[in-house]
Amino acid sequence: MKFSVEKVVGGGRLGSILPAGRHENAVIETPMCTLFTKVGSAPHLGYDMLKRVSNIPDIATMSLGGLAPHHENIREFGKGLGEFTALKSNIIFTTLHDASFAITSGKNDRNGVALWGKGGKFKMDPSLYVKVQEAFRPDWFQALSDGDTDKDTGKKRLIKAVNNSLDFLDNTVQLLQKSEVLKNSSLIGAIQGGFDVEERQRSAKETSARPVHGFLIEGFEKGHSGLDLFSLESFSSLLAKTVSCLPENKPRIMETAWSPLQVLRAFKLGIDVFSSVYPYLLTQKGQALITDYTIPPKSASAELEREQSGDCLPPNSGLFIDLTNKSNFEDFRPVLPGCDCYCCSNFTRSYIHHLLNTSELLAYVLLMIHNFHQYFKFFSCLRKSAREGTLDDLQASLELQSS
Ligand SMILES: [Zn+2]
């Protein structure tokens, strides 16, 4: 994998990734997000329904918790996770943890990392880890690392988390030298260190000195949603100081569940690749993204929507409506008037409210289509805005809508 920066705008990087291996002819523009999946599939969407979503990201993340226990079956299948999950045209990026739920704390040690899936705990050491990745044949894979930290974690534990992660990385690099199957896969180093600047920078510098193709910055919230990270006074400064220790020519990835405004802020701090777990979490709550990305925003309608959504908006959450709310009972408009997604083209707020009330799974299918559509659209708008010099205007618009 190769990454190059075309232009720096407001601290953010307009760049492109040239993936190696199966996808050597693809060019992925950054900033961008990946397709969030559950056990190898887009949540709530079968393969045919996923095709109804526009601008599906080229990269699909698949967390190991639910998949690793089945690695022998997938090895037997013989063609890797991409073919196994029918997402063969996507770049498959295997990560350790499912970004939509918190990890169970206190189970990692110097010998390995605990992963969690429906079958419970699955402990992974570097040797088993490489064996599992050989069965999965991902295009990118996160290095085994200890991200069991948050803002309350003490220094001693943070040092251990960084040391464990570096030891796992060294062992993995050694094992990979003998792996013919993974020779074209890109290893993504994990940056740990919680909220300690010294440990974050040590992790960044030491990981950069190893043969990794990119960086996943994690270990801020033990896998919690992380929605409120930007409200912590120290977070932006900590992230900027961490990023300053990373080389310019490799992509920086974060899997935190962030609204469009939070993504924009992180982009300005130097993050290139994001997760699409945020629209999934909204969908689970019966909520729909209605952020207006136009500049200036058509704020009359946006303000009206915000008033109708009442007090369900936490700070910095972005603009969304809650379809479980009774006010939708006789609302025969689409979820977002003007949205050209399959959900908004065919169904009303009233119908989705009814589906949610009666616990029909179709509600989540339709909301997932709409939320993915709007979230993926945001990344096109973000790149366009950075390219055209209107990034600050877009930020002002998102701030206005989220205030
Ligand atoms: Zn829509």
mmCIF file of C-alpha atoms and ligand atoms in Angstrom:
data_model
loop_
_atom_site.group_PDB
_atom_site.id
_atom_site.type_symbol
_atom_site.label_atom_id
_atom_site.label_comp_id
_atom_site.label_asym_id
_atom_site.label_seq_id
_atom_site.Cartn_x
_atom_site.Cartn_y
_atom_site.Cartn_z
ATOM 1 C CA MET A 1 0.000 0.000 0.000
ATOM 2 C CA LYS A 2 1.211 3.493 -0.811
ATOM 3 C CA PHE A 3 -0.145 6.774 0.517
ATOM 4 C CA SER A 4 0.584 10.236 -0.794
ATOM 5 C CA VAL A 5 -0.525 13.677 0.336
ATOM 6 C CA GLU A 6 -1.663 16.002 -2.439
ATOM 7 C CA LYS A 7 -2.493 19.056 -0.366
ATOM 8 C CA VAL A 8 -2.748 20.080 3.297
ATOM 9 C CA VAL A 9 -5.862 22.162 4.127
ATOM 10 C CA GLY A 10 -6.459 23.524 7.620
ATOM 11 C CA GLY A 11 -4.154 20.820 8.985
ATOM 12 C CA GLY A 12 -6.083 18.053 7.165
ATOM 13 C CA ARG A 13 -4.596 16.023 4.349
ATOM 14 C CA LEU A 14 -6.157 15.519 0.943
ATOM 15 C CA GLY A 15 -4.462 12.343 -0.113
ATOM 16 C CA SER A 16 -4.696 9.102 -2.004
ATOM 17 C CA ILE A 17 -4.076 5.494 -1.116
ATOM 18 C CA LEU A 18 -2.861 3.027 -3.721
ATOM 19 C CA PRO A 19 -3.640 -0.405 -2.312
ATOM 20 C CA ALA A 20 -1.312 -3.256 -3.232
ATOM 21 C CA GLY A 21 -2.163 -6.924 -3.951
ATOM 22 C CA ARG A 22 -5.652 -7.778 -5.287
ATOM 23 C CA HIS A 23 -6.603 -4.119 -5.742
ATOM 24 C CA GLU A 24 -3.444 -2.674 -7.236
ATOM 25 C CA ASN A 25 -5.358 -0.584 -9.806
ATOM 26 C CA ALA A 26 -7.619 1.142 -7.244
ATOM 27 C CA VAL A 27 -7.077 4.714 -6.036
ATOM 28 C CA ILE A 28 -8.770 5.685 -2.776
ATOM 29 C CA GLU A 29 -9.125 9.373 -2.038
ATOM 30 C CA THR A 30 -8.794 10.560 1.561
ATOM 31 C CA PRO A 31 -10.324 11.715 3.867
ATOM 32 C CA MET A 32 -12.650 8.716 3.644
ATOM 33 C CA CYS A 33 -14.443 6.174 5.786
ATOM 34 C CA THR A 34 -14.536 2.414 5.687
ATOM 35 C CA LEU A 35 -17.634 0.215 5.488
ATOM 36 C CA PHE A 36 -18.422 -0.945 9.037
ATOM 37 C CA THR A 37 -19.458 -4.612 9.100
ATOM 38 C CA LYS A 38 -20.762 -7.142 11.629
ATOM 39 C CA VAL A 39 -19.361 -10.655 11.223
ATOM 40 C CA GLY A 40 -18.358 -9.818 7.669
ATOM 41 C CA SER A 41 -21.622 -8.230 6.508
ATOM 42 C CA ALA A 42 -23.001 -4.664 6.429
ATOM 43 C CA PRO A 43 -25.332 -4.457 9.466
ATOM 44 C CA HIS A 44 -29.017 -5.122 8.671
ATOM 45 C CA LEU A 45 -28.251 -5.229 4.939
ATOM 46 C CA GLY A 46 -27.927 -8.336 2.833
ATOM 47 C CA TYR A 47 -25.724 -8.175 -0.229
ATOM 48 C CA ASP A 48 -28.616 -7.047 -2.483
ATOM 49 C CA MET A 49 -29.801 -4.317 -0.113
ATOM 50 C CA LEU A 50 -26.248 -3.009 0.314
ATOM 51 C CA LYS A 51 -26.128 -2.473 -3.451
ATOM 52 C CA ARG A 52 -28.947 0.082 -3.027
ATOM 53 C CA VAL A 53 -26.560 2.346 -1.082
ATOM 54 C CA SER A 54 -24.537 4.879 -3.095
ATOM 55 C CA ASN A 55 -20.824 5.590 -2.634
ATOM 56 C CA ILE A 56 -20.074 2.394 -0.705
ATOM 57 C CA PRO A 57 -16.522 2.743 0.666
ATOM 58 C CA ASP A 58 -13.811 0.689 -1.033
ATOM 59 C CA ILE A 59 -12.493 -0.617 2.293
ATOM 60 C CA ALA A 60 -14.581 -2.907 4.527
ATOM 61 C CA THR A 61 -13.495 -3.355 8.154
ATOM 62 C CA MET A 62 -14.105 -6.742 9.722
ATOM 63 C CA SER A 63 -13.451 -7.181 13.432
ATOM 64 C CA LEU A 64 -11.933 -10.452 14.572
ATOM 65 C CA GLY A 65 -14.083 -11.067 17.683
ATOM 66 C CA GLY A 66 -16.929 -12.710 15.785
ATOM 67 C CA LEU A 67 -14.808 -14.210 13.020
ATOM 68 C CA ALA A 68 -11.602 -15.523 14.624
ATOM 69 C CA PRO A 69 -13.269 -18.535 16.329
ATOM 70 C CA HIS A 70 -14.230 -19.745 12.815
ATOM 71 C CA HIS A 71 -10.812 -19.348 11.238
ATOM 72 C CA GLU A 72 -10.415 -23.093 10.595
ATOM 73 C CA ASN A 73 -13.590 -23.142 8.452
ATOM 74 C CA ILE A 74 -12.406 -20.128 6.495
ATOM 75 C CA ARG A 75 -8.956 -21.718 6.049
ATOM 76 C CA GLU A 76 -10.738 -24.784 4.660
ATOM 77 C CA PHE A 77 -12.683 -22.519 2.257
ATOM 78 C CA GLY A 78 -9.282 -21.404 0.985
ATOM 79 C CA LYS A 79 -10.066 -18.037 -0.652
ATOM 80 C CA GLY A 80 -9.986 -15.647 2.303
ATOM 81 C CA LEU A 81 -12.565 -13.392 3.969
ATOM 82 C CA GLY A 82 -13.339 -11.225 0.931
ATOM 83 C CA GLU A 83 -14.687 -14.193 -1.070
ATOM 84 C CA PHE A 84 -16.175 -15.839 2.025
ATOM 85 C CA THR A 85 -18.321 -12.788 2.832
ATOM 86 C CA ALA A 86 -19.165 -11.880 -0.805
ATOM 87 C CA LEU A 87 -17.325 -8.557 -0.360
ATOM 88 C CA LYS A 88 -14.551 -9.615 -2.705
ATOM 89 C CA SER A 89 -14.532 -6.300 -4.564
ATOM 90 C CA ASN A 90 -13.750 -4.469 -1.297
ATOM 91 C CA ILE A 91 -10.376 -4.079 0.335
ATOM 92 C CA ILE A 92 -10.681 -6.184 3.489
ATOM 93 C CA PHE A 93 -9.255 -4.619 6.648
ATOM 94 C CA THR A 94 -9.315 -6.903 9.684
ATOM 95 C CA THR A 95 -9.332 -5.109 13.039
ATOM 96 C CA LEU A 96 -9.225 -6.501 16.547
ATOM 97 C CA HIS A 97 -12.379 -5.102 18.098
ATOM 98 C CA ASP A 98 -15.941 -4.314 17.025
ATOM 99 C CA ALA A 99 -16.065 -0.495 17.180
ATOM 100 C CA SER A 100 -19.757 -0.555 18.171
ATOM 101 C CA PHE A 101 -19.342 -1.943 21.679
ATOM 102 C CA ALA A 102 -17.048 -1.664 24.684
ATOM 103 C CA ILE A 103 -14.374 -4.277 25.266
ATOM 104 C CA THR A 104 -14.371 -6.193 28.534
ATOM 105 C CA SER A 105 -11.547 -4.728 30.563
ATOM 106 C CA GLY A 106 -8.708 -6.477 32.408
ATOM 107 C CA LYS A 107 -8.248 -9.521 30.169
ATOM 108 C CA ASN A 108 -5.098 -8.584 28.219
ATOM 109 C CA ASP A 109 -1.593 -9.499 29.396
ATOM 110 C CA ARG A 110 1.931 -9.791 28.013
ATOM 111 C CA ASN A 111 1.044 -13.127 26.386
ATOM 112 C CA GLY A 112 -1.931 -11.991 24.371
ATOM 113 C CA VAL A 113 -5.114 -10.014 23.778
ATOM 114 C CA ALA A 114 -8.707 -11.023 24.534
ATOM 115 C CA LEU A 115 -11.233 -10.658 21.717
ATOM 116 C CA TRP A 116 -14.966 -10.843 22.245
ATOM 117 C CA GLY A 117 -17.670 -12.198 19.999
ATOM 118 C CA LYS A 118 -21.003 -13.948 20.386
ATOM 119 C CA GLY A 119 -19.220 -17.083 21.568
ATOM 120 C CA GLY A 120 -17.507 -15.162 24.394
ATOM 121 C CA LYS A 121 -13.785 -14.578 24.941
ATOM 122 C CA PHE A 122 -11.146 -15.642 22.411
ATOM 123 C CA LYS A 123 -7.524 -15.151 23.518
ATOM 124 C CA MET A 124 -5.008 -14.368 20.821
ATOM 125 C CA ASP A 125 -1.180 -14.500 20.960
ATOM 126 C CA PRO A 126 1.034 -13.435 18.023
ATOM 127 C CA SER A 127 1.441 -16.980 16.744
ATOM 128 C CA LEU A 128 -2.319 -17.727 16.651
ATOM 129 C CA TYR A 129 -2.896 -14.217 15.335
ATOM 130 C CA VAL A 130 -0.738 -14.771 12.241
ATOM 131 C CA LYS A 131 -2.356 -18.196 11.732
ATOM 132 C CA VAL A 132 -5.831 -16.590 11.799
ATOM 133 C CA GLN A 133 -4.761 -13.827 9.384
ATOM 134 C CA GLU A 134 -3.338 -16.446 6.999
ATOM 135 C CA ALA A 135 -6.773 -18.088 6.912
ATOM 136 C CA PHE A 136 -8.515 -14.715 6.369
ATOM 137 C CA ARG A 137 -6.046 -13.305 3.783
ATOM 138 C CA PRO A 138 -6.974 -9.642 4.443
ATOM 139 C CA ASP A 139 -5.617 -6.795 2.323
ATOM 140 C CA TRP A 140 -4.877 -4.786 5.486
ATOM 141 C CA PHE A 141 -4.729 -6.025 9.049
ATOM 142 C CA GLN A 142 -4.351 -4.304 12.383
ATOM 143 C CA ALA A 143 -1.350 -5.406 14.418
ATOM 144 C CA LEU A 144 -2.163 -7.298 17.599
ATOM 145 C CA SER A 145 -2.210 -4.654 20.339
ATOM 146 C CA ASP A 146 -3.339 -3.871 23.862
ATOM 147 C CA GLY A 147 -5.934 -1.059 23.684
ATOM 148 C CA ASP A 148 -7.564 -1.707 27.060
ATOM 149 C CA THR A 149 -7.119 1.906 28.243
ATOM 150 C CA ASP A 150 -9.093 5.118 28.682
ATOM 151 C CA LYS A 151 -8.780 8.535 30.367
ATOM 152 C CA ASP A 152 -8.768 7.007 33.848
ATOM 153 C CA THR A 153 -6.017 4.448 33.195
ATOM 154 C CA GLY A 154 -2.917 4.892 35.365
ATOM 155 C CA LYS A 155 0.622 5.394 34.070
ATOM 156 C CA LYS A 156 1.844 1.914 35.015
ATOM 157 C CA ARG A 157 -0.921 0.227 32.993
ATOM 158 C CA LEU A 158 -0.361 2.616 30.054
ATOM 159 C CA ILE A 159 3.349 1.741 29.919
ATOM 160 C CA LYS A 160 2.391 -1.938 29.949
ATOM 161 C CA ALA A 161 -0.145 -1.425 27.161
ATOM 162 C CA VAL A 162 2.473 0.288 24.967
ATOM 163 C CA ASN A 163 5.162 -2.312 25.789
ATOM 164 C CA ASN A 164 2.803 -5.251 25.197
ATOM 165 C CA SER A 165 1.742 -3.776 21.850
ATOM 166 C CA LEU A 166 5.341 -3.249 20.706
ATOM 167 C CA ASP A 167 6.304 -6.800 21.756
ATOM 168 C CA PHE A 168 3.299 -8.243 19.889
ATOM 169 C CA LEU A 169 4.257 -6.176 16.844
ATOM 170 C CA ASP A 170 7.885 -7.377 16.888
ATOM 171 C CA ASN A 171 6.806 -11.018 17.229
ATOM 172 C CA THR A 172 4.273 -10.601 14.431
ATOM 173 C CA VAL A 173 6.799 -8.964 12.090
ATOM 174 C CA GLN A 174 9.156 -11.883 12.684
ATOM 175 C CA LEU A 175 6.440 -14.465 11.975
ATOM 176 C CA LEU A 176 5.335 -12.611 8.841
ATOM 177 C CA GLN A 177 8.779 -13.041 7.303
ATOM 178 C CA LYS A 178 7.940 -16.729 6.887
ATOM 179 C CA SER A 179 4.386 -16.167 5.607
ATOM 180 C CA GLU A 180 3.965 -16.550 1.848
ATOM 181 C CA VAL A 181 0.161 -15.996 2.091
ATOM 182 C CA LEU A 182 0.447 -12.564 3.751
ATOM 183 C CA LYS A 183 3.347 -11.179 1.741
ATOM 184 C CA ASN A 184 1.060 -8.736 -0.142
ATOM 185 C CA SER A 185 -1.041 -7.753 2.907
ATOM 186 C CA SER A 186 -0.432 -4.433 4.659
ATOM 187 C CA LEU A 187 0.243 -4.448 8.385
ATOM 188 C CA ILE A 188 -1.334 -1.478 10.222
ATOM 189 C CA GLY A 189 0.484 -0.544 13.447
ATOM 190 C CA ALA A 190 -1.651 0.361 16.483
ATOM 191 C CA ILE A 191 -0.785 3.483 18.486
ATOM 192 C CA GLN A 192 -1.575 3.140 22.190
ATOM 193 C CA GLY A 193 -0.892 5.164 25.359
ATOM 194 C CA GLY A 194 -4.323 6.331 26.550
ATOM 195 C CA PHE A 195 -4.333 10.020 27.531
ATOM 196 C CA ASP A 196 -0.643 10.223 28.415
ATOM 197 C CA VAL A 197 1.289 12.390 25.921
ATOM 198 C CA GLU A 198 4.639 10.788 26.761
ATOM 199 C CA GLU A 199 3.336 7.238 26.196
ATOM 200 C CA ARG A 200 1.372 8.217 23.083
ATOM 201 C CA GLN A 201 4.476 9.766 21.542
ATOM 202 C CA ARG A 202 6.673 6.805 22.551
ATOM 203 C CA SER A 203 4.149 4.440 20.971
ATOM 204 C CA ALA A 204 3.987 6.576 17.804
ATOM 205 C CA LYS A 205 7.767 6.839 17.413
ATOM 206 C CA GLU A 206 8.485 3.189 18.204
ATOM 207 C CA THR A 207 5.691 1.879 15.968
ATOM 208 C CA SER A 208 6.846 4.155 13.119
ATOM 209 C CA ALA A 209 10.301 2.560 13.370
ATOM 210 C CA ARG A 210 8.768 -0.863 12.549
ATOM 211 C CA PRO A 211 7.763 -2.049 9.040
ATOM 212 C CA VAL A 212 4.090 -0.995 9.131
ATOM 213 C CA HIS A 213 2.057 0.528 6.268
ATOM 214 C CA GLY A 214 -0.253 2.774 8.285
ATOM 215 C CA PHE A 215 -1.427 3.555 11.818
ATOM 216 C CA LEU A 216 -4.596 2.878 13.772
ATOM 217 C CA ILE A 217 -4.836 5.262 16.729
ATOM 218 C CA GLU A 218 -6.923 3.669 19.474
ATOM 219 C CA GLY A 219 -7.010 3.001 23.218
ATOM 220 C CA PHE A 220 -8.893 6.200 24.168
ATOM 221 C CA GLU A 221 -12.141 4.718 25.411
ATOM 222 C CA LYS A 222 -11.855 0.928 25.818
ATOM 223 C CA GLY A 223 -13.983 0.532 22.745
ATOM 224 C CA HIS A 224 -16.849 2.751 23.969
ATOM 225 C CA SER A 225 -18.470 4.943 21.360
ATOM 226 C CA GLY A 226 -16.034 7.785 22.047
ATOM 227 C CA LEU A 227 -18.669 10.334 20.946
ATOM 228 C CA ASP A 228 -17.631 12.765 23.669
ATOM 229 C CA LEU A 229 -13.850 12.643 23.109
ATOM 230 C CA PHE A 230 -13.816 16.135 21.633
ATOM 231 C CA SER A 231 -15.475 17.537 24.737
ATOM 232 C CA LEU A 232 -12.413 16.509 26.778
ATOM 233 C CA GLU A 233 -10.119 19.500 26.978
ATOM 234 C CA SER A 234 -6.930 17.492 26.493
ATOM 235 C CA PHE A 235 -8.061 15.342 23.561
ATOM 236 C CA SER A 236 -7.360 17.612 20.568
ATOM 237 C CA SER A 237 -3.941 18.575 21.874
ATOM 238 C CA LEU A 238 -3.082 14.951 22.675
ATOM 239 C CA LEU A 239 -4.146 13.788 19.221
ATOM 240 C CA ALA A 240 -2.144 16.566 17.519
ATOM 241 C CA LYS A 241 0.967 15.708 19.559
ATOM 242 C CA THR A 242 0.590 12.006 18.737
ATOM 243 C CA VAL A 243 0.119 12.644 15.020
ATOM 244 C CA SER A 244 3.196 14.924 15.005
ATOM 245 C CA CYS A 245 5.323 11.833 15.750
ATOM 246 C CA LEU A 246 3.980 9.874 12.769
ATOM 247 C CA PRO A 247 5.529 9.967 9.284
ATOM 248 C CA GLU A 248 3.757 11.970 6.562
ATOM 249 C CA ASN A 249 3.723 9.171 3.999
ATOM 250 C CA LYS A 250 1.462 6.683 5.785
ATOM 251 C CA PRO A 251 -2.307 6.885 6.466
ATOM 252 C CA ARG A 252 -3.690 7.473 9.967
ATOM 253 C CA ILE A 253 -6.867 5.665 10.892
ATOM 254 C CA MET A 254 -9.361 6.060 13.765
ATOM 255 C CA GLU A 255 -12.377 3.821 14.334
ATOM 256 C CA THR A 256 -14.184 6.099 16.779
ATOM 257 C CA ALA A 257 -17.944 6.650 16.315
ATOM 258 C CA TRP A 258 -17.979 10.266 15.201
ATOM 259 C CA SER A 259 -20.594 12.626 13.806
ATOM 260 C CA PRO A 260 -19.716 14.575 10.634
ATOM 261 C CA LEU A 261 -18.605 17.588 12.720
ATOM 262 C CA GLN A 262 -16.328 15.439 14.876
ATOM 263 C CA VAL A 263 -14.887 13.801 11.746
ATOM 264 C CA LEU A 264 -14.125 17.242 10.323
ATOM 265 C CA ARG A 265 -12.327 18.247 13.532
ATOM 266 C CA ALA A 266 -10.288 15.027 13.554
ATOM 267 C CA PHE A 267 -9.470 15.494 9.860
ATOM 268 C CA LYS A 268 -8.021 18.921 10.687
ATOM 269 C CA LEU A 269 -5.826 17.222 13.298
ATOM 270 C CA GLY A 270 -4.381 14.911 10.644
ATOM 271 C CA ILE A 271 -6.605 11.797 10.586
ATOM 272 C CA ASP A 272 -7.206 10.344 7.093
ATOM 273 C CA VAL A 273 -9.435 7.274 7.452
ATOM 274 C CA PHE A 274 -12.555 6.890 9.642
ATOM 275 C CA SER A 275 -15.094 4.201 10.505
ATOM 276 C CA SER A 276 -18.795 4.233 9.558
ATOM 277 C CA VAL A 277 -19.844 2.820 12.929
ATOM 278 C CA TYR A 278 -21.592 6.145 13.778
ATOM 279 C CA PRO A 279 -24.509 5.704 11.308
ATOM 280 C CA TYR A 280 -24.897 2.125 12.593
ATOM 281 C CA LEU A 281 -25.222 3.344 16.200
ATOM 282 C CA LEU A 282 -27.840 5.927 15.152
ATOM 283 C CA THR A 283 -29.784 3.207 13.337
ATOM 284 C CA GLN A 284 -29.804 1.011 16.437
ATOM 285 C CA LYS A 285 -31.557 3.809 18.313
ATOM 286 C CA GLY A 286 -34.149 4.433 15.577
ATOM 287 C CA GLN A 287 -32.466 7.727 14.637
ATOM 288 C CA ALA A 288 -31.711 9.228 11.243
ATOM 289 C CA LEU A 289 -28.936 11.569 10.162
ATOM 290 C CA ILE A 290 -30.313 14.818 8.733
ATOM 291 C CA THR A 291 -27.210 17.001 8.765
ATOM 292 C CA ASP A 292 -27.233 19.556 5.971
ATOM 293 C CA TYR A 293 -23.892 19.581 4.139
ATOM 294 C CA THR A 294 -24.687 22.475 1.818
ATOM 295 C CA ILE A 295 -22.825 25.768 2.249
ATOM 296 C CA PRO A 296 -24.452 27.903 3.451
ATOM 297 C CA PRO A 297 -26.836 25.422 5.104
ATOM 298 C CA LYS A 298 -30.507 25.540 4.251
ATOM 299 C CA SER A 299 -30.775 26.315 7.894
ATOM 300 C CA ALA A 300 -34.469 27.201 8.009
ATOM 301 C CA SER A 301 -35.427 23.553 7.532
ATOM 302 C CA ALA A 302 -32.506 22.329 9.629
ATOM 303 C CA GLU A 303 -33.474 24.548 12.554
ATOM 304 C CA LEU A 304 -37.071 23.424 12.330
ATOM 305 C CA GLU A 305 -35.988 19.781 12.408
ATOM 306 C CA ARG A 306 -33.806 20.447 15.404
ATOM 307 C CA GLU A 307 -36.661 21.989 17.314
ATOM 308 C CA GLN A 308 -38.858 19.021 16.502
ATOM 309 C CA SER A 309 -36.207 16.561 17.662
ATOM 310 C CA GLY A 310 -36.487 18.132 21.122
ATOM 311 C CA ASP A 311 -33.780 17.627 23.682
ATOM 312 C CA CYS A 312 -32.438 14.322 22.366
ATOM 313 C CA LEU A 313 -29.298 15.959 21.011
ATOM 314 C CA PRO A 314 -26.205 15.550 23.163
ATOM 315 C CA PRO A 315 -23.498 18.205 22.591
ATOM 316 C CA ASN A 316 -21.455 17.737 19.393
ATOM 317 C CA SER A 317 -23.693 14.897 18.318
ATOM 318 C CA GLY A 318 -24.566 16.163 14.879
ATOM 319 C CA LEU A 319 -28.041 16.660 13.576
ATOM 320 C CA PHE A 320 -30.451 13.744 13.567
ATOM 321 C CA ILE A 321 -34.092 12.973 14.237
ATOM 322 C CA ASP A 322 -35.513 10.275 16.449
ATOM 323 C CA LEU A 323 -38.045 8.226 14.487
ATOM 324 C CA THR A 324 -39.276 6.529 17.671
ATOM 325 C CA ASN A 325 -40.693 9.921 18.675
ATOM 326 C CA LYS A 326 -44.524 10.157 18.561
ATOM 327 C CA SER A 327 -44.297 13.375 16.537
ATOM 328 C CA ASN A 328 -43.618 11.178 13.481
ATOM 329 C CA PHE A 329 -46.989 9.404 13.725
ATOM 330 C CA GLU A 330 -48.649 11.528 11.066
ATOM 331 C CA ASP A 331 -45.543 12.870 9.362
ATOM 332 C CA PHE A 332 -45.797 11.722 5.762
ATOM 333 C CA ARG A 333 -42.573 13.340 4.566
ATOM 334 C CA PRO A 334 -39.466 11.302 3.747
ATOM 335 C CA VAL A 335 -36.881 10.964 6.544
ATOM 336 C CA LEU A 336 -34.897 13.753 4.883
ATOM 337 C CA PRO A 337 -36.743 15.683 2.146
ATOM 338 C CA GLY A 338 -34.479 15.900 -0.884
ATOM 339 C CA CYS A 339 -32.423 12.817 0.013
ATOM 340 C CA ASP A 340 -32.252 10.453 -2.966
ATOM 341 C CA CYS A 341 -31.617 7.233 -1.009
ATOM 342 C CA TYR A 342 -33.861 4.179 -1.422
ATOM 343 C CA CYS A 343 -35.473 4.778 1.983
ATOM 344 C CA CYS A 344 -36.358 8.434 1.378
ATOM 345 C CA SER A 345 -37.467 7.761 -2.211
ATOM 346 C CA ASN A 346 -40.054 5.191 -1.142
ATOM 347 C CA PHE A 347 -41.072 5.516 2.521
ATOM 348 C CA THR A 348 -42.359 8.096 5.006
ATOM 349 C CA ARG A 349 -41.337 8.969 8.543
ATOM 350 C CA SER A 350 -44.758 7.777 9.650
ATOM 351 C CA TYR A 351 -44.199 4.297 8.178
ATOM 352 C CA ILE A 352 -40.721 3.935 9.714
ATOM 353 C CA HIS A 353 -42.121 5.110 13.072
ATOM 354 C CA HIS A 354 -44.783 2.388 12.738
ATOM 355 C CA LEU A 355 -42.135 -0.244 11.865
ATOM 356 C CA LEU A 356 -40.076 0.760 14.918
ATOM 357 C CA ASN A 357 -43.151 0.646 17.151
ATOM 358 C CA THR A 358 -43.969 -2.860 15.993
ATOM 359 C CA SER A 359 -40.297 -3.990 16.180
ATOM 360 C CA GLU A 360 -40.174 -4.807 12.484
ATOM 361 C CA LEU A 361 -36.634 -5.450 11.240
ATOM 362 C CA LEU A 362 -37.401 -3.521 8.051
ATOM 363 C CA ALA A 363 -37.166 -0.302 10.104
ATOM 364 C CA TYR A 364 -33.473 -0.953 10.711
ATOM 365 C CA VAL A 365 -32.875 -1.962 7.087
ATOM 366 C CA LEU A 366 -34.359 1.324 5.838
ATOM 367 C CA LEU A 367 -32.641 3.483 8.453
ATOM 368 C CA MET A 368 -29.297 1.777 7.792
ATOM 369 C CA ILE A 369 -29.633 2.536 4.065
ATOM 370 C CA HIS A 370 -30.429 6.198 4.760
ATOM 371 C CA ASN A 371 -27.774 6.689 7.454
ATOM 372 C CA PHE A 372 -25.031 5.019 5.411
ATOM 373 C CA HIS A 373 -26.092 7.062 2.354
ATOM 374 C CA GLN A 374 -25.863 10.360 4.246
ATOM 375 C CA TYR A 375 -22.641 9.484 6.087
ATOM 376 C CA PHE A 376 -20.845 8.320 2.933
ATOM 377 C CA LYS A 377 -22.084 11.464 1.152
ATOM 378 C CA PHE A 378 -20.492 13.561 3.894
ATOM 379 C CA PHE A 379 -16.996 12.311 3.008
ATOM 380 C CA SER A 380 -17.468 13.388 -0.631
ATOM 381 C CA CYS A 381 -18.567 16.812 0.664
ATOM 382 C CA LEU A 382 -15.607 16.976 3.047
ATOM 383 C CA ARG A 383 -13.095 16.258 0.260
ATOM 384 C CA LYS A 384 -14.831 18.692 -2.113
ATOM 385 C CA SER A 385 -14.920 21.372 0.549
ATOM 386 C CA ALA A 386 -11.211 20.919 1.403
ATOM 387 C CA ARG A 387 -10.321 21.006 -2.280
ATOM 388 C CA GLU A 388 -12.379 24.150 -2.963
ATOM 389 C CA GLY A 389 -11.209 26.078 0.104
ATOM 390 C CA THR A 390 -14.557 26.057 1.937
ATOM 391 C CA LEU A 391 -13.579 23.785 4.843
ATOM 392 C CA ASP A 392 -14.065 26.493 7.482
ATOM 393 C CA ASP A 393 -17.485 27.320 6.017
ATOM 394 C CA LEU A 394 -18.492 23.662 6.188
ATOM 395 C CA GLN A 395 -17.289 23.499 9.795
ATOM 396 C CA ALA A 396 -19.235 26.674 10.681
ATOM 397 C CA SER A 397 -22.338 25.184 9.086
ATOM 398 C CA LEU A 398 -22.010 21.904 11.004
ATOM 399 C CA GLU A 399 -21.337 23.786 14.250
ATOM 400 C CA LEU A 400 -24.409 25.938 13.705
ATOM 401 C CA GLN A 401 -26.563 22.850 13.211
ATOM 402 C CA SER A 402 -25.091 21.030 16.220
ATOM 403 C CA SER A 403 -25.227 23.901 18.699
HETATM 404 ZN ZN ZN B 1 -32.434 9.147 2.726
#
